[in-house]
XYZ file of C-alpha atoms in Angstrom:
648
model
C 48.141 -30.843 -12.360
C 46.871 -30.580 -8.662
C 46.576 -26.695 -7.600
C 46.252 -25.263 -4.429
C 44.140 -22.823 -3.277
C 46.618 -20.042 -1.656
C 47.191 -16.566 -1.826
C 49.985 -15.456 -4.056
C 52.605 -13.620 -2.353
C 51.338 -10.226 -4.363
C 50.975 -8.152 -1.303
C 54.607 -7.480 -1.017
C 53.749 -4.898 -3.833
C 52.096 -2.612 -1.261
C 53.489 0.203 0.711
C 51.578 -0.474 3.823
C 50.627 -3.450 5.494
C 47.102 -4.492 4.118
C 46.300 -6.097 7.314
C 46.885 -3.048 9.463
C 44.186 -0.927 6.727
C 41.940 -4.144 7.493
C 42.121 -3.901 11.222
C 41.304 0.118 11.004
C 38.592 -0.793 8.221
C 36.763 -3.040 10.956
C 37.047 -0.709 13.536
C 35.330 -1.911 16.864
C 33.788 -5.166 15.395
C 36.700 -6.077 14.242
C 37.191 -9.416 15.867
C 33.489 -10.147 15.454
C 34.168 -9.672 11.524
C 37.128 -12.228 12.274
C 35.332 -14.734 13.162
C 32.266 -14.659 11.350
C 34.964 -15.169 8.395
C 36.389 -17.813 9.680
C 33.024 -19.715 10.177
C 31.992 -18.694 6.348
C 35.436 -20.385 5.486
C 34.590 -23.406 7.035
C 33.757 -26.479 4.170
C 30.230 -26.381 5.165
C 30.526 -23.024 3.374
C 32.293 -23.599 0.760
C 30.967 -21.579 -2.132
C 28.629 -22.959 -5.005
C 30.244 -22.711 -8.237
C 28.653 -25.440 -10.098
C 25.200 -26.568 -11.165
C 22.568 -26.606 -9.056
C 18.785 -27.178 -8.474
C 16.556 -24.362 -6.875
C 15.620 -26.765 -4.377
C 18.971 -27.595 -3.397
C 20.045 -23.833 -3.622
C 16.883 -22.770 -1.013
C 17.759 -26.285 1.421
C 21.612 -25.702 1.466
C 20.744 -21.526 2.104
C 18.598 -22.513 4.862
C 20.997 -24.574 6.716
C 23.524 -21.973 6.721
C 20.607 -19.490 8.056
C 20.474 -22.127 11.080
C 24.309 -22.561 11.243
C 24.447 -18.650 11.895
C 21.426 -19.148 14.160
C 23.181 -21.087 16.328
C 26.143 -19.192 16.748
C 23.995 -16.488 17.729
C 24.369 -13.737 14.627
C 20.383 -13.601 14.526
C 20.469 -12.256 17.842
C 22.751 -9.134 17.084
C 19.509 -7.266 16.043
C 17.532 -7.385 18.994
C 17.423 -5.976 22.445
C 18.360 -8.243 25.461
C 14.863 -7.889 26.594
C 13.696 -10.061 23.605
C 16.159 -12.180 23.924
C 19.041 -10.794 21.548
C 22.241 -9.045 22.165
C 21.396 -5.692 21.302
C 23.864 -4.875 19.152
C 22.256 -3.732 15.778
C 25.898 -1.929 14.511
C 27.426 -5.434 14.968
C 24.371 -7.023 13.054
C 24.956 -5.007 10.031
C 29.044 -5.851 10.482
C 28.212 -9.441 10.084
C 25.812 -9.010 7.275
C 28.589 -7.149 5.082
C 30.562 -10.344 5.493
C 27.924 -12.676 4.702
C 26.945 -10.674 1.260
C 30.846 -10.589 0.951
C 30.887 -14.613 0.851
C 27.210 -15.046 -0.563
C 24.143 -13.505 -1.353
C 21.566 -15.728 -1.130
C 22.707 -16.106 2.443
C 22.455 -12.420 3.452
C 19.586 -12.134 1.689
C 17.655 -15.141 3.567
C 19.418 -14.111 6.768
C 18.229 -10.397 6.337
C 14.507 -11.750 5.158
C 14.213 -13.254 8.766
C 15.518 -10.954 10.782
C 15.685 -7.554 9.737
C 12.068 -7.458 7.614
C 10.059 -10.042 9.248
C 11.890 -10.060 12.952
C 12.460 -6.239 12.256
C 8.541 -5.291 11.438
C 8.153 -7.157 15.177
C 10.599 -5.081 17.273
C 9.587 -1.462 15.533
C 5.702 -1.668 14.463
C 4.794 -4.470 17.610
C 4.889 -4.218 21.269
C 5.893 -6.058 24.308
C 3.900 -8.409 23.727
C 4.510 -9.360 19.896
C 8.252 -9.181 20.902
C 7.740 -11.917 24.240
C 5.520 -13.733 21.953
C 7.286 -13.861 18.225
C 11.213 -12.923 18.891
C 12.733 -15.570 20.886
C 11.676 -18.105 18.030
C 12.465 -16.005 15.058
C 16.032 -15.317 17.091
C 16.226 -19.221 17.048
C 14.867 -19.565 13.230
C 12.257 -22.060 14.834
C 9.486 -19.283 13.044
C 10.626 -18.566 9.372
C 9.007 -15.654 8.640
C 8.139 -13.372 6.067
C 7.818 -9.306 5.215
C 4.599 -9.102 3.029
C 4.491 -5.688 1.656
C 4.619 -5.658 -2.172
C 1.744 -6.740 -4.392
C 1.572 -7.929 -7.956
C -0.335 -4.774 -8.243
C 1.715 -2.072 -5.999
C 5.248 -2.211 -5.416
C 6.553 1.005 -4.680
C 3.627 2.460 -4.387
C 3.019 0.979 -0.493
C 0.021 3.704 0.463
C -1.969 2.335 -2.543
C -1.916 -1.579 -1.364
C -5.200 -3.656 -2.076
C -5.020 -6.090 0.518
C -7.800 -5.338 2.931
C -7.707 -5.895 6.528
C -11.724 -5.230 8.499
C -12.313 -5.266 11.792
C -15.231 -7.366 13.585
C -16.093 -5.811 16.885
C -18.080 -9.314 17.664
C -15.386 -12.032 17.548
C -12.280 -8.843 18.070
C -10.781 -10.225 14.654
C -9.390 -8.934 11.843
C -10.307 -10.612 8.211
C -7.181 -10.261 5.989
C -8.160 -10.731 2.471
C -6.991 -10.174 -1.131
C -9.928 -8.776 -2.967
C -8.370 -9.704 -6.590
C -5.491 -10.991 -8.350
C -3.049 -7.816 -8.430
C -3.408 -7.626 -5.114
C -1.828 -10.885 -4.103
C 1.770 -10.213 -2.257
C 4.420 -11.410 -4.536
C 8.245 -11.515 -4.655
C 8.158 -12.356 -1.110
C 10.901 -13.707 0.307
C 10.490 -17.073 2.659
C 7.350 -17.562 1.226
C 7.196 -20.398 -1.235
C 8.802 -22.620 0.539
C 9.877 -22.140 4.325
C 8.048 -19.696 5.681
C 5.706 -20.345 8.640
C 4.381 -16.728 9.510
C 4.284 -12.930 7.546
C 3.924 -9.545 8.849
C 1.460 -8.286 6.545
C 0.545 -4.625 4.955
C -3.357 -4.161 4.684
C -5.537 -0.942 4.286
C -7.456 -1.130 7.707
C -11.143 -0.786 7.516
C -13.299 -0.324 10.662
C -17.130 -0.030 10.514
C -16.703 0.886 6.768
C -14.149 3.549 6.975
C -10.780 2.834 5.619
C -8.285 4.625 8.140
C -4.452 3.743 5.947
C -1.910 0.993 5.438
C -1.264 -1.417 9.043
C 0.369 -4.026 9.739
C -0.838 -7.575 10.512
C 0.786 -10.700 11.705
C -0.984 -13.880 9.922
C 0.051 -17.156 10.124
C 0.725 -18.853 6.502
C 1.841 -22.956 7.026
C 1.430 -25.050 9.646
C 4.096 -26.881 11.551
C 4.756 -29.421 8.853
C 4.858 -27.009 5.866
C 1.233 -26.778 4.537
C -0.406 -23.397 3.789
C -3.204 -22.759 5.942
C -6.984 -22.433 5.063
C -8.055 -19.510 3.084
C -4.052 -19.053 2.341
C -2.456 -19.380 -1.178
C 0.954 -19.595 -1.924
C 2.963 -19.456 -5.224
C 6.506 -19.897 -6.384
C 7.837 -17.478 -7.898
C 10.078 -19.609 -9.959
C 13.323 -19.717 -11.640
C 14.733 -16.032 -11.057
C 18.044 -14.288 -12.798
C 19.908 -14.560 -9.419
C 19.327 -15.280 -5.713
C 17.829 -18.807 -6.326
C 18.835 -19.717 -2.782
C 15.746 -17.346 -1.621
C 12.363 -18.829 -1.846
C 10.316 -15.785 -3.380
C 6.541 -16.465 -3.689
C 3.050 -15.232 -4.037
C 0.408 -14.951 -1.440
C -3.503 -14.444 -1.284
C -5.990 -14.361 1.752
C -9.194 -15.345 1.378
C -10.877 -14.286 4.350
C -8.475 -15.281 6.750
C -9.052 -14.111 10.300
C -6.466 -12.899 12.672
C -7.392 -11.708 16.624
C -7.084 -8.207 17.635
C -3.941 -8.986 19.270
C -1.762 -9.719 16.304
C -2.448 -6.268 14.827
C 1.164 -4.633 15.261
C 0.189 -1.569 17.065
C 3.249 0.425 17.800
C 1.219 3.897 16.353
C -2.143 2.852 16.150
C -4.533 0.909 18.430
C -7.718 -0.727 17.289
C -9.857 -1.406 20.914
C -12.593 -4.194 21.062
C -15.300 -2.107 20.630
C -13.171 -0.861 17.190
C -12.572 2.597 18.525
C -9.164 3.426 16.541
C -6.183 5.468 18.175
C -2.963 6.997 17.379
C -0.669 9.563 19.211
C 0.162 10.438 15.444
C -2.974 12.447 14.243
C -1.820 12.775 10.656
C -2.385 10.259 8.618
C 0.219 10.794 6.083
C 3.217 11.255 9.157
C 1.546 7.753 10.491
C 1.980 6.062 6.955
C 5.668 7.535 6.996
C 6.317 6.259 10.883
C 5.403 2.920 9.913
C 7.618 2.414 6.597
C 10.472 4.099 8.480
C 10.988 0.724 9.571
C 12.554 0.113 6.054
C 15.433 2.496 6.924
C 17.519 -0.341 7.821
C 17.109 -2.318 5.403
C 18.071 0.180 3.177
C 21.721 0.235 4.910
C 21.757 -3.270 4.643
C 21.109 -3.362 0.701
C 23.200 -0.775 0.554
C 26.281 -2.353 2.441
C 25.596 -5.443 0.937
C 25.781 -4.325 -2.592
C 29.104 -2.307 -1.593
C 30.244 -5.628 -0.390
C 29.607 -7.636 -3.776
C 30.966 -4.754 -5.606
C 34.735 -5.293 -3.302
C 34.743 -8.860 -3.176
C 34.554 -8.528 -6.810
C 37.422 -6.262 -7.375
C 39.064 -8.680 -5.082
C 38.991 -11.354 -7.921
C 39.580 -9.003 -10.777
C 42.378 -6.993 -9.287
C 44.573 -10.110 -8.111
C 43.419 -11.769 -11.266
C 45.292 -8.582 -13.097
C 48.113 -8.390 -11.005
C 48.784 -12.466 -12.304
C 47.618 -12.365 -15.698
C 49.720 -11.361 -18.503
C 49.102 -10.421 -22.081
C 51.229 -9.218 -25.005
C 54.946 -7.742 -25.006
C 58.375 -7.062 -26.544
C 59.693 -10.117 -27.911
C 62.010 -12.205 -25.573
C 60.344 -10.549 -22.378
C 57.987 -11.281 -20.114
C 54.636 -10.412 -21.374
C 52.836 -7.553 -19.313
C 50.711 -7.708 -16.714
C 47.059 -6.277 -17.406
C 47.262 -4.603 -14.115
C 49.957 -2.363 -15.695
C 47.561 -1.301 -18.838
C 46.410 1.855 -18.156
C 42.945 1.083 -19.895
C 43.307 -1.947 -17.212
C 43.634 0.222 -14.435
C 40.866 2.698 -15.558
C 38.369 -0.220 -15.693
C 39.117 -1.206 -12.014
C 40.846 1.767 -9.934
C 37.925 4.305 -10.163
C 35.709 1.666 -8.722
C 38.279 0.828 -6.253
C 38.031 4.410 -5.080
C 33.964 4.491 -4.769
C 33.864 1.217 -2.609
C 36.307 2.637 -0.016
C 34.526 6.471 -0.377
C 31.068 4.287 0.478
C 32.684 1.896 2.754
C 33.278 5.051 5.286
C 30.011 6.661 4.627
C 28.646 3.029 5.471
C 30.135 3.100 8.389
C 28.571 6.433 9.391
C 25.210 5.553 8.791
C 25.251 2.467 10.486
C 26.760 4.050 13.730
C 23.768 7.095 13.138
C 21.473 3.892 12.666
C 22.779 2.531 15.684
C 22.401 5.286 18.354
C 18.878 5.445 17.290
C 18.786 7.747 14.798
C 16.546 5.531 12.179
C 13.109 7.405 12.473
C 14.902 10.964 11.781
C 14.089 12.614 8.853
C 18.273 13.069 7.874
C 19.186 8.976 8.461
C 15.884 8.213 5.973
C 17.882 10.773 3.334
C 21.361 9.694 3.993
C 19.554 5.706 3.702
C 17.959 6.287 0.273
C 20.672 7.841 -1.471
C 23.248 6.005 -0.142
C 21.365 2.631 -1.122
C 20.365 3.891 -4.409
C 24.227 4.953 -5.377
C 25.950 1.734 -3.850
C 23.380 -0.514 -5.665
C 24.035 1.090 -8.868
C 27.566 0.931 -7.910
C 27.604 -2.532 -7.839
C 26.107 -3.168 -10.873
C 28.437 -1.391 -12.786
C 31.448 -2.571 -11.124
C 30.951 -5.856 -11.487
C 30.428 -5.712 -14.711
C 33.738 -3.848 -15.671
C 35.242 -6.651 -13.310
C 33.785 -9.149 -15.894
C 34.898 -7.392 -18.697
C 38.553 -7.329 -16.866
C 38.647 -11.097 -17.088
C 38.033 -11.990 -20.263
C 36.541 -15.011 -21.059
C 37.244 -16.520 -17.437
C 35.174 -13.612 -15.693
C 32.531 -15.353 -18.141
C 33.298 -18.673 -16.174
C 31.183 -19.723 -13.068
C 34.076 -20.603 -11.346
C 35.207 -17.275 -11.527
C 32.179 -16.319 -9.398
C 31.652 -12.752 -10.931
C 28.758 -14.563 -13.125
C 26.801 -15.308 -9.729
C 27.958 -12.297 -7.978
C 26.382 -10.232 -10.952
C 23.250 -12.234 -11.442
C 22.720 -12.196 -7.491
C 23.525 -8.488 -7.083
C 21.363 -7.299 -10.079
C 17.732 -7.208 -8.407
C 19.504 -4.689 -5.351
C 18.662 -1.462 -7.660
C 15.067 -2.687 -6.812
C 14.104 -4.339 -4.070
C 14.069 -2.262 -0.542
C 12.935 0.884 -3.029
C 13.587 1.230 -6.361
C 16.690 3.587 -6.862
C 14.703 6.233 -9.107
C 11.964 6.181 -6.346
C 14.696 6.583 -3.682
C 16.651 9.402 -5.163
C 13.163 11.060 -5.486
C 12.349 10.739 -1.811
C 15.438 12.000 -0.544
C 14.898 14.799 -2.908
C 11.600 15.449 -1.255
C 13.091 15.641 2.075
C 16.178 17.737 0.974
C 13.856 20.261 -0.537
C 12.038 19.955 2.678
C 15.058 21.285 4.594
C 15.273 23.840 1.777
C 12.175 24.927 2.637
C 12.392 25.008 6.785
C 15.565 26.894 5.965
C 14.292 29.719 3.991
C 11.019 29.923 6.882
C 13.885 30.962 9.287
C 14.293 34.744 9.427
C 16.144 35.756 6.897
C 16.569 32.619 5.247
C 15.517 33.674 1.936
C 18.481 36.330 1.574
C 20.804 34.728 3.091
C 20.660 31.872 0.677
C 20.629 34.208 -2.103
C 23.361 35.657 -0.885
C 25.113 32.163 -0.217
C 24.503 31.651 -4.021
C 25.864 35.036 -5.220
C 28.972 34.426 -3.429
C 29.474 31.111 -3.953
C 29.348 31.756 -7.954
C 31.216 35.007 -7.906
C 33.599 33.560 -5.973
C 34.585 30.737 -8.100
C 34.599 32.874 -10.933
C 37.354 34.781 -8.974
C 39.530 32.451 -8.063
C 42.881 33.212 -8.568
C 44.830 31.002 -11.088
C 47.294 29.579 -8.757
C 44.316 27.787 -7.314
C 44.231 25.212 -10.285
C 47.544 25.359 -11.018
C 49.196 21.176 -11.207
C 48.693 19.407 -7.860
C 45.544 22.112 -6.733
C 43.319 19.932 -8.061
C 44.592 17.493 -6.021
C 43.951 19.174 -2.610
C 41.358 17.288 -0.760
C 39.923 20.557 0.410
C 39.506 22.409 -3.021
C 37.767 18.591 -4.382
C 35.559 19.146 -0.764
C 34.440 22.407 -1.734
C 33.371 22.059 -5.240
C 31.747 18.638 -4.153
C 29.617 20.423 -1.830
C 29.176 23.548 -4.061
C 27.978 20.980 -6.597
C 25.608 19.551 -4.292
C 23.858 22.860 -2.575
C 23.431 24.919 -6.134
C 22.063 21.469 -7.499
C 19.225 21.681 -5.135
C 18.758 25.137 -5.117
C 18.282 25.133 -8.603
C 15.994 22.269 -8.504
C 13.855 24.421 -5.957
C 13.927 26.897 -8.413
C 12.594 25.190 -11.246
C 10.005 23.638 -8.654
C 9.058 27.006 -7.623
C 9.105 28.532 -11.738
C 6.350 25.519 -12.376
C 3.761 26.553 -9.170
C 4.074 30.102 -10.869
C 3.182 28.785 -14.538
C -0.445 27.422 -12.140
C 1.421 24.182 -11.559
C 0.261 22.324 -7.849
C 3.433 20.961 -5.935
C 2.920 17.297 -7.564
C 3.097 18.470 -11.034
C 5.845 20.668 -10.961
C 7.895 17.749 -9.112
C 6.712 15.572 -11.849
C 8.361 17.917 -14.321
C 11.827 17.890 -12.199
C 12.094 14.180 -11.422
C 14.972 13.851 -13.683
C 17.016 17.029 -11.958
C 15.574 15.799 -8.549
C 17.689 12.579 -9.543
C 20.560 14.450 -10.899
C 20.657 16.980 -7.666
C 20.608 13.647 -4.918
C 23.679 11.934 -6.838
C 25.322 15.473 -6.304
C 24.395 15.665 -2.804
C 25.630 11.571 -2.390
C 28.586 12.003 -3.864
C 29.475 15.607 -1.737
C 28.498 13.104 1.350
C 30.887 9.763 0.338
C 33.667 12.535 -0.388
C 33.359 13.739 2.961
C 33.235 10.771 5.153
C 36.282 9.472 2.671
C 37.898 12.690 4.219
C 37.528 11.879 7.883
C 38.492 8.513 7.150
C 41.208 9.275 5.547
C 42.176 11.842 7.904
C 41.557 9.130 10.984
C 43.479 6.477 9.854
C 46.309 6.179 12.489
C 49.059 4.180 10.190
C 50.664 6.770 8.195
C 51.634 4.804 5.111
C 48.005 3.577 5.239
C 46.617 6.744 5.157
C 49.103 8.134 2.587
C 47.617 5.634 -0.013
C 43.977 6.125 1.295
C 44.824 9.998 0.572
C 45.888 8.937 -3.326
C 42.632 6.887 -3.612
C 40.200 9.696 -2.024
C 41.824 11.927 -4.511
C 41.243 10.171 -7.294
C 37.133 9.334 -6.242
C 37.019 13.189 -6.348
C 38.541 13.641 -9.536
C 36.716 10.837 -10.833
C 33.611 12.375 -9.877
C 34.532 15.811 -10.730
C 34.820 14.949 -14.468
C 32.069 12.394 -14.702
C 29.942 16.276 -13.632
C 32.658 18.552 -15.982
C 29.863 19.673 -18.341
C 28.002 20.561 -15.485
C 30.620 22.707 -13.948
C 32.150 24.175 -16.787
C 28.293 25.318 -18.011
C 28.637 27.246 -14.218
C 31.991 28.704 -14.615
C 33.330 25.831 -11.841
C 35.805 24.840 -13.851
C 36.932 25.295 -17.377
C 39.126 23.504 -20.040
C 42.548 23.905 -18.356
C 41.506 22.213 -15.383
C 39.624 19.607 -16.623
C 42.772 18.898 -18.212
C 44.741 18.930 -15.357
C 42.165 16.504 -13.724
C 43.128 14.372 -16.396
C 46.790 14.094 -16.071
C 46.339 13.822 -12.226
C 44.493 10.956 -12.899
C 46.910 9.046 -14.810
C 49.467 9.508 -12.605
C 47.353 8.157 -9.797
C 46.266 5.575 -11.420
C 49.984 4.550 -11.829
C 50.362 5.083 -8.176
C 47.813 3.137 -6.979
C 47.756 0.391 -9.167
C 51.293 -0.182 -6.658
C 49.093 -0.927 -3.982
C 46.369 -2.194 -5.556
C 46.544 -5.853 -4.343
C 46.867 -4.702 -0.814
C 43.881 -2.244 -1.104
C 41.413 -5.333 -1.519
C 43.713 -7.993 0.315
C 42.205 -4.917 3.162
C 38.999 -6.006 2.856
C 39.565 -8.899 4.576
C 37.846 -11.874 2.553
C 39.711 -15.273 3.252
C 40.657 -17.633 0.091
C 37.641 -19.701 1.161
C 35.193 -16.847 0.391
C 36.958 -15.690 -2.453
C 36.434 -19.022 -3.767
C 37.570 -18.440 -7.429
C 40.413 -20.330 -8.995
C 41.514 -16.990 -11.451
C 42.351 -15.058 -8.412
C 43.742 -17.398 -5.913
C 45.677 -20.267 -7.810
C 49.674 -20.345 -9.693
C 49.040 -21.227 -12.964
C 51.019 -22.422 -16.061
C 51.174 -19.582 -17.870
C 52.448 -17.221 -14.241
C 55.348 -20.289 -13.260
C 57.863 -19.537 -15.495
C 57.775 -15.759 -13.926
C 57.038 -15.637 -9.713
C 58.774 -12.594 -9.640
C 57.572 -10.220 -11.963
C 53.899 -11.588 -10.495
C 55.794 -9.868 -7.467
C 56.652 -6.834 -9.112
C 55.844 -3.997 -11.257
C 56.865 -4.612 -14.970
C 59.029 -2.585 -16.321
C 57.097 -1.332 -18.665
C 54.864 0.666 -16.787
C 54.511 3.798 -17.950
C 56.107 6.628 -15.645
């Protein structure tokens, strides 16, 4: 039976008209987004459902790097004065779509020019940018970001790769003093890459003066690694087998003075060593502050897996049918409420960090990377989408049945692909504790003011006493509901979180405890307090999305989902509340029927909701959720309908 690859006409279900919610969801790039996914649906995209080899996987990933090239996507990232387009909000628009259709591809894409072309344009100068962005732009330099080491991964401050200055030939000899410190999971290197910005501990005339970076050249023109350069595969990975990772050494391999990337330090010819940043611990900190966007692009990239996804599982429900009264259609899963529970929650959270997303990246975009608040809001924000993903595309898996199982579903590949995003770009424990570091830091500049210290004490007092106090018609049915009383005990959530973890911080330096130890002894509340203050900050930027949406019946079911992230959230923390006096037993109850009945509410305009986000059939690319089969025929209708035997 031949079977053709359409949409089925499900979106009549919805309210609203999904493509209006796509249009807003765009925003200004919105015809950039249009086109890049009309290029991705083109056949030379088509995506790879089937077996096949690592080599062919990294060759076939590289030529759609070059496609992109071409059509000038590399060039979003960089200023017109190196030859770009300057236009960084649009570059992180196009990579959402390309992790949306494939991740190997953003991954690759993102290798070359947000680490490797990226490390150029924020820790070089004129002349690294005149001399190494027009051909990284072009993809004539494949290049690589070579921070980790078999030996240090997160830990970038500790790195073993050495990098000594020689005052009589004004070169620097990059060299890897032992095994564990060879650079490894680097993408671009075991295969195309040409050229690596690499992390060394600068030593001049014996003294070691902190972590630089170093631009050495790894192949030559036709592929082979240079002297005194080694270069491993990394192998067969669990996912992204489209990226070349590999392993490099130095064995006294000199660089000139000139390819030191000295945006906050300067290393002269007679090896006098300058910085306008005296500390050395703010100058470590300026330098990986580059990361920052990477960290968005994870991020957005992991939100995108997570939607395209849902896009599969929820049309894939809204088809598929299972069990029933006898002599009737059987039901549609999408009308289980278990169904709905595995998918709508999820739904929710991709929207509620879709509009956070796009507040970062326009923060990111007006040039607010090196501050303090945009390395915070990057952390957490990567941390929670990444984990995001993981889960929901799992429970979208699990949805499916046996064909999620199926390649040609794609949620295998989408899962293996997305997995390593918890990790790479900062591991998600490590980046929950450095935003905790820098929210207790504001803590702490807050409580220097003048009469900081009472006035948060008095903050607290109230803010406990007064939810204690709350009158009863606050919770009564449909309270719960109110996007301003879900605000306020988000945020409530969020500030006595970190007060009390500044507390228990503070309890330990009094026990004889230094700073270090008595962080040690709150990582796991440090973690606990930064999902509390991400989940406050995707529940407000839901909010002023919701509340900016200009198509009423759009924004009427954007209102039900926001809702329902906040309840969702709300009871995931109950036992946190309720320990606080927040909430107690007759609310959380009424959280719970408020969720059932949005859950039947939304699962209405379900279809529409991720027929919003925009992904053509091409880079949906899985049979369960785009093709009529036998077992649907006999019923087009109900596939357009709600049974009948929803529950009201």
């Amino acid at each position: 039976m031949s079977r053709s690859p359409e949409y089925p006409p499900l979106a009549e279900i919805s309210s609203f008209a999904p493509d209006v919610l796509r249009r807003y969801l765009d925003g200004n790039r919105a015809e950039m987004r249009d086109q890049l996914r009309q290029l991705l649906s083109q056949p030379e995209f088509a995506p790879v459902t089937t077996e096949e080899s690592v080599a062919d996987a990294r060759e076939r990933t590289l030529r759609w790097c070059r496609t992109l090239a071409r059509a000038g996507y590399s060039g979003l990232f960089f200023p017109p004065a190196a030859g770009g387009k300057g236009d960084p909000e649009g570059f992180f628009a196009a990579g959402e779509i390309m992790a949306s259709h494939d991740l190997s591809l953003f991954t690759k894409f993102g290798v070359q020019v947000g680490l490797w072309g990226g490390s150029i344009l924020h820790l070089g100068t004129a002349a690294h940018h005149a001399k190494y962005l027009p051909p990284t732009i072009a993809l004539e330099l494949p290049g690589c970001f070579a921070m980790t080491e078999l030996g240090h991964g997160s830990n970038v401050r500790e790195v073993e790769t050495t990098a000594t200055y020689d005052a009589a030939t004004q070169t620097f000899t990059i060299h890897s003093p032992n095994y564990a410190s060879g650079k490894s999971y680097i993408g671009n290197a075991a295969r195309h890459g040409r050229i690596a910005t690499v992390f060394a501990q600068l030593i001049i005339h014996g003294e070691r003066l902190g972590v630089h970076a170093f631009v050495v050249p790894i192949r030559d023109a036709s592929g082979r690694p240079l002297p005194g350069i080694t270069i491993e595969d990394n192998g067969l990975k669990m996912g992204l087998n489209g990226v070349d990772n590999g392993k490099l050494w130095f064995d006294q391999v000199r660089i000139p003075r000139s390819d030191m990337l000295d945006r906050f330090a300067q290393v002269a010819p007679d090896g006098t060593y300058t910085s306008a940043i005296e500390n050395a611990g703010a100058r470590f900190f300026a330098m990986v502050a580059t990361l920052v966007g990477g960290r968005i692009a994870v991020g957005s990239a992991a939100m995108a897996a997570a939607k395209t996804g849902l896009t599969i599982a929820v049309r894939y429900a809204a088809r598929r049918r299972q069990f029933g009264r006898p002599g009737e259609p059987e039901i549609l899963l999408l009308d289980y409420p278990t169904h709905q529970a595995r998918l709508l929650p999820h739904l929710a959270a991709s929207y509620a960090l879709w509009f956070a997303r796009a507040d970062l990246v326009q923060r990111y975009a007006r040039g607010e990377g090196d501050g303090r608040t945009v390395e915070t809001m990057a952390a957490a924000f990567k941390a929670w989408a990444t984990d995001h993903a993981t889960t929901t595309l799992q429970r979208c898996r699990e949805a499916c049945g046996a064909e999620g199982f199926m390649a040609s579903s794609r949620l295998p590949g989408l899962k293996s692909d997305s997995d390593i995003f918890t990790t790479f770009e900062g591991d998600n424990t490590v980046l929950r504790q450095l935003a905790a570091r820098n929210l207790l830091g504001e803590l702490q500049q807050e409580l220097r003011r003048p009469g900081g210290a009472g006035r948060i004490a008095r903050e607290q007092a109230k803010s406990w006493l007064g939810w204690r106090s709350l009158p009863a018609r606050w919770f009564r049915r449909g309270s719960v509901t109110a996007l301003e009383w879900q605000r306020s005990i988000l945020a409530q959530r969020a500030r006595l979180s970190l007060l009390e973890l500044g507390q228990a911080i503070r309890a330990g330096r009094k026990r004889g405890q230094d700073t270090a130890a008595a962080f040690l002894d709150c990582q796991i509340q440090a973690v606990q307090a930064v999902d509390a203050w991400t989940e406050a900050f995707l529940h407000e930027r839901f909010v002023a999305g919701v509340r900016a949406c200009p198509d009423a019946k759009a924004r009427a079911v954007l209102t039900d989902l926001c809702v329902l992230f906040a309840l969702d959230r709300i009871q995931a923390a109950g036992a946190w509340l309720t320990a606080r006096g927040f909430v107690g037993a007759s609310q959380l109850a009424a959280m719970q029927r408020e969720t059932l009945r949005l859950y039947r509410s939304i699962r209405r305009e379900a279809v529409g909701l991720v027929d919003a986000f925009g992904l053509t059939p091409e880079m949906i690319g899985a049979a369960i959720a785009l093709e009529s089969t036998a077992d649907e025929a006999h019923d087009e209708e109900g596939a357009r309908t709600l049974s009948h035997l929803v529950v009201q």
